[in-house]
């Protein structure tokens, strides 16, 4: 493996295969953007690129559907959920890693065990619960199942275990309260793990579909995925509009990815291999 | 100095400080514990309770029916389709994802320039909203007007039915799912490959081993924990396929002729389109047992020490 020359045909071949593969992987994105720029008259055309590119499809999706509203709904729900998950998961992860109290092991095992319950098993009771409490078709109803996650607690607990006790003891001597020890001393020590947790929680909620599809009932409450699914179902063969809608849903996420690429990929390694 | 003082304090006021800290811990845990009890554990028990009752959301009468819902499912041809299809997704998608993922990771390991760029390109589908990607793929597969058939016709091959063809639809959906998870798989394999100590390769090269022998004798065995983790993780993901299937076959969910129907999609149809909550809950109980078994098996396999 070591010391391979630059002109090695096997390295050149590697580049060629990787380049060909990435064209295949990127093709749906390119096709989506190309189609979204085509006027309706060209949408079934043989040509790959639009001859007369237009932004009309985007304008129509943004003005004739509730797309901006769905976007805002998704943003609000994903943001609130992420803040809640970050706070509670970190707090519990800290308590389980750094505080001594009777029942610690049992509580940790109980929380971990909930990871084995598949979401599908819970949606029926959640629906019944939501109907009984008037949560159907509300932000709260869409958000409540995801406000604290066992996975995040597990992740943060692992990292909190690495925070030296001496640091906390020094804080105690300086008169820092128990909450301050968590908030001001321990939390800054696990920033990379917190960043990964926040990014994945946000993306997960931004993309969530099964439960929102069940609990949302009116067009104005739809999240972006639910809005896009139902709008596309109704748009028939207006593929130019469906592609513009898809592009509007995908492009912001890709931009975020480009900015946070390193954290996201490192986070995957961090979280994936720690399972 | 600091540790000495800290160690000295509990000697003097140990019990009281210990109790105080325990109280703080319970205070920190109070809301999350209520959450897990109310939103995860009780609903899971409630789901099992519903699965042995006739439960129609409209009707107030919900009699206990024992295992009748499970019996109904076992005689329901649509449930059988959904179960068999779900296993087929696993058997088709996961080998493809593993082989392609490992191949790409090995290629990426071989190059130096543009490694980050390629990795990012392959990773893009993984963070793309699934609903949007599913509609793009639905159009890519479109029978007469989609780009794939245009390409096929362009090179003189016959057009294919893809999502409209009962023999092809499941593979067409599986291809999209593989596309989506490939980049994730590559990242996991790259991390696994980088964790293999260089000295093993160097030692083997001294012994005269090259190419394939290095791969079979060193890379693959040492990558085993990563492979086991990936297979289990992906199996659980594939067992819960829903969003892609619903959106790629929107007008005929799970079609054509129920050939793409998955367990979770069927649960959704039973529970929320036909309001047969009892049967839907019974189906999720079966899914739960399957996932639990796989997870426990994984723990057993992965807890074995790797021998170098």
XYZ file of C-alpha atoms in Angstrom, chain A:
275
model
C 0.000 0.000 0.000
C 2.829 2.359 0.809
C 5.010 4.209 -1.660
C 2.854 3.918 -4.750
C 4.063 6.055 -7.648
C 1.906 8.864 -8.950
C 1.500 7.491 -12.444
C 0.510 4.038 -11.133
C -2.211 2.769 -13.499
C -4.146 1.369 -10.543
C -4.378 4.836 -8.987
C -5.470 6.328 -12.301
C -8.115 3.603 -12.603
C -9.294 4.384 -9.044
C -9.838 8.024 -10.004
C -11.742 7.009 -13.139
C -14.081 4.625 -11.281
C -14.688 7.136 -8.480
C -15.433 9.900 -10.987
C -17.838 7.709 -12.970
C -19.551 6.627 -9.743
C -19.971 10.167 -8.514
C -21.626 11.156 -11.813
C -24.155 8.332 -11.277
C -24.733 9.386 -7.655
C -25.099 13.073 -8.556
C -27.297 12.448 -11.610
C -30.665 12.664 -9.769
C -29.667 16.075 -8.363
C -28.549 17.399 -11.750
C -31.670 16.033 -13.413
C -33.886 17.592 -10.729
C -32.368 21.052 -11.136
C -32.366 20.833 -14.958
C -36.048 19.797 -14.989
C -37.082 22.430 -12.480
C -35.760 25.113 -14.833
C -37.707 23.857 -17.831
C -40.917 25.551 -18.963
C -43.923 23.193 -19.099
C -43.631 22.932 -22.889
C -40.157 21.439 -22.607
C -40.664 19.138 -19.658
C -41.167 15.996 -21.752
C -38.503 17.033 -24.233
C -35.683 14.639 -25.138
C -33.067 17.290 -24.451
C -31.407 17.092 -21.047
C -30.916 20.806 -20.479
C -33.653 23.426 -20.806
C -33.340 25.475 -24.016
C -35.172 28.384 -22.404
C -34.424 28.176 -18.668
C -37.075 29.756 -16.478
C -37.707 30.357 -12.779
C -41.496 30.253 -13.329
C -41.828 26.841 -11.677
C -40.244 28.125 -8.497
C -42.418 31.223 -8.549
C -45.522 29.088 -8.982
C -44.621 26.686 -6.164
C -43.827 29.579 -3.837
C -46.956 31.594 -4.616
C -49.659 29.060 -5.479
C -48.941 26.522 -2.740
C -48.311 26.993 0.987
C -44.674 26.081 0.491
C -43.258 29.060 2.495
C -45.554 28.161 5.367
C -44.453 24.488 5.292
C -40.850 25.628 5.259
C -41.471 27.819 8.312
C -43.315 24.990 10.109
C -40.382 22.648 9.560
C -37.910 25.283 10.687
C -39.804 26.045 13.909
C -40.331 22.385 14.776
C -36.766 21.307 14.002
C -35.291 24.287 15.880
C -37.362 23.867 19.066
C -36.796 20.100 19.082
C -33.046 20.549 18.643
C -32.809 22.995 21.568
C -34.830 20.658 23.781
C -32.824 17.567 22.809
C -29.500 19.374 23.265
C -30.438 20.601 26.751
C -32.102 17.510 28.198
C -29.848 14.900 26.587
C -26.768 16.748 27.833
C -28.212 17.166 31.329
C -29.115 13.483 31.646
C -25.851 12.389 30.021
C -23.945 14.498 32.549
C -25.918 13.214 35.547
C -25.443 9.585 34.486
C -21.712 10.023 33.887
C -20.633 12.352 36.656
C -23.034 12.205 39.594
C -23.252 9.358 42.107
C -26.746 8.354 43.184
C -28.690 5.188 43.968
C -30.365 3.674 40.895
C -27.924 5.180 38.367
C -27.199 1.898 36.578
C -30.851 0.899 36.436
C -31.937 4.273 35.027
C -29.238 4.119 32.358
C -30.257 0.604 31.282
C -33.947 1.599 31.199
C -33.213 4.598 28.951
C -31.016 2.487 26.658
C -33.702 -0.197 26.460
C -36.147 2.316 24.960
C -33.822 2.470 21.921
C -35.026 -1.010 20.991
C -38.654 0.050 20.707
C -39.301 0.885 17.037
C -41.164 4.156 16.374
C -43.818 2.282 14.396
C -44.867 0.503 17.561
C -45.501 3.815 19.288
C -47.389 5.803 16.649
C -50.749 4.158 17.385
C -50.639 4.896 21.147
C -49.282 8.385 20.390
C -52.207 8.996 18.062
C -54.741 7.796 20.638
C -53.023 9.925 23.287
C -52.992 12.956 20.991
C -56.689 12.590 20.141
C -57.584 12.374 23.813
C -55.560 15.481 24.688
C -56.339 17.666 21.684
C -52.764 17.495 20.360
C -53.755 16.435 16.839
C -52.735 18.998 14.214
C -50.673 21.152 16.610
C -46.952 21.943 16.753
C -46.807 20.259 20.145
C -48.428 17.154 18.668
C -45.847 16.989 15.889
C -42.895 17.610 18.230
C -43.566 15.843 21.511
C -42.245 12.358 20.636
C -38.786 13.697 19.776
C -38.101 16.229 22.545
C -35.626 13.986 24.419
C -33.699 11.105 22.796
C -32.130 8.013 24.333
C -29.509 7.974 21.597
C -28.300 11.487 22.455
C -28.178 10.694 26.171
C -26.041 7.648 25.409
C -23.725 9.679 23.168
C -23.246 12.574 25.591
C -22.813 10.235 28.560
C -19.899 8.565 26.754
C -18.194 11.906 26.227
C -19.021 13.239 29.707
C -17.244 10.201 31.172
C -14.043 11.638 29.704
C -14.387 14.941 31.603
C -11.871 14.804 34.505
C -13.425 14.755 37.991
C -10.682 17.125 39.168
C -12.158 19.818 36.963
C -15.552 19.471 38.634
C -14.035 19.283 42.115
C -12.078 22.466 41.444
C -15.366 24.086 40.457
C -17.008 22.859 43.676
C -14.220 24.414 45.723
C -14.750 27.678 43.904
C -18.357 27.515 45.014
C -19.975 26.679 41.673
C -23.458 25.175 42.152
C -24.402 21.734 40.829
C -26.176 23.153 37.792
C -23.274 25.520 37.135
C -20.873 22.574 37.192
C -22.863 21.022 34.385
C -23.544 24.170 32.421
C -20.290 26.126 32.800
C -17.678 23.426 33.345
C -18.736 20.046 31.897
C -20.768 21.174 28.872
C -17.963 23.170 27.176
C -15.784 20.039 27.387
C -18.039 18.030 25.068
C -18.639 20.632 22.337
C -17.828 18.372 19.342
C -20.302 15.724 20.514
C -22.929 18.416 21.155
C -22.392 19.822 17.657
C -22.885 16.370 16.119
C -25.997 15.770 18.238
C -27.519 19.133 17.229
C -26.854 18.637 13.516
C -28.334 15.123 13.446
C -31.332 16.094 15.558
C -32.074 19.045 13.302
C -31.702 17.039 10.076
C -33.701 14.126 11.505
C -36.607 16.366 12.434
C -36.374 18.376 9.235
C -36.813 15.118 7.289
C -39.261 13.341 9.629
C -42.240 11.902 7.798
C -44.175 9.008 9.379
C -45.441 10.642 12.568
C -45.978 14.147 11.058
C -47.962 12.527 8.203
C -50.233 10.907 10.816
C -50.699 13.804 13.224
C -51.063 16.671 10.713
C -54.517 17.184 9.271
C -54.747 20.621 7.638
C -52.565 22.063 4.840
C -51.364 25.020 6.932
C -49.864 22.733 9.611
C -47.880 20.570 7.184
C -44.138 20.246 7.535
C -42.016 20.434 4.402
C -41.854 16.639 3.758
C -45.598 16.159 4.354
C -46.437 19.210 2.246
C -44.203 18.059 -0.578
C -45.590 14.502 -0.537
C -49.237 15.587 -0.685
C -48.619 18.461 -3.096
C -46.717 16.149 -5.446
C -49.499 13.574 -5.180
C -52.003 16.201 -6.265
C -49.836 17.853 -8.928
C -50.390 14.929 -11.309
C -47.915 15.095 -14.156
C -46.759 18.664 -13.501
C -43.266 17.295 -13.049
C -41.690 20.723 -13.516
C -43.533 21.913 -10.383
C -42.763 18.743 -8.420
C -39.073 19.106 -9.313
C -39.029 22.792 -8.305
C -40.644 21.824 -4.982
C -38.130 19.016 -4.457
C -35.243 21.356 -5.272
C -36.564 23.887 -2.748
C -36.604 21.138 -0.117
C -33.186 19.725 -1.001
C -31.031 22.773 -1.772
C -31.098 24.376 1.723
C -30.042 21.044 3.244
C -27.207 20.659 0.727
C -26.000 24.189 1.493
C -25.948 23.406 5.210
C -24.077 20.208 4.401
C -21.426 22.065 2.408
C -20.818 24.424 5.333
C -20.849 21.770 8.077
C -19.457 18.924 5.977
C -16.545 18.105 8.269
C -18.623 18.075 11.455
C -21.343 15.957 9.813
C -18.991 13.297 8.467
C -16.912 13.213 11.643
C -20.120 13.051 13.622
C -21.248 10.000 11.651
C -17.991 8.246 12.455
C -18.180 9.356 16.072
C -21.759 8.255 16.623
C -21.888 5.356 14.180
C -18.925 3.508 15.579
C -19.821 4.167 19.184
C -23.061 2.264 18.905
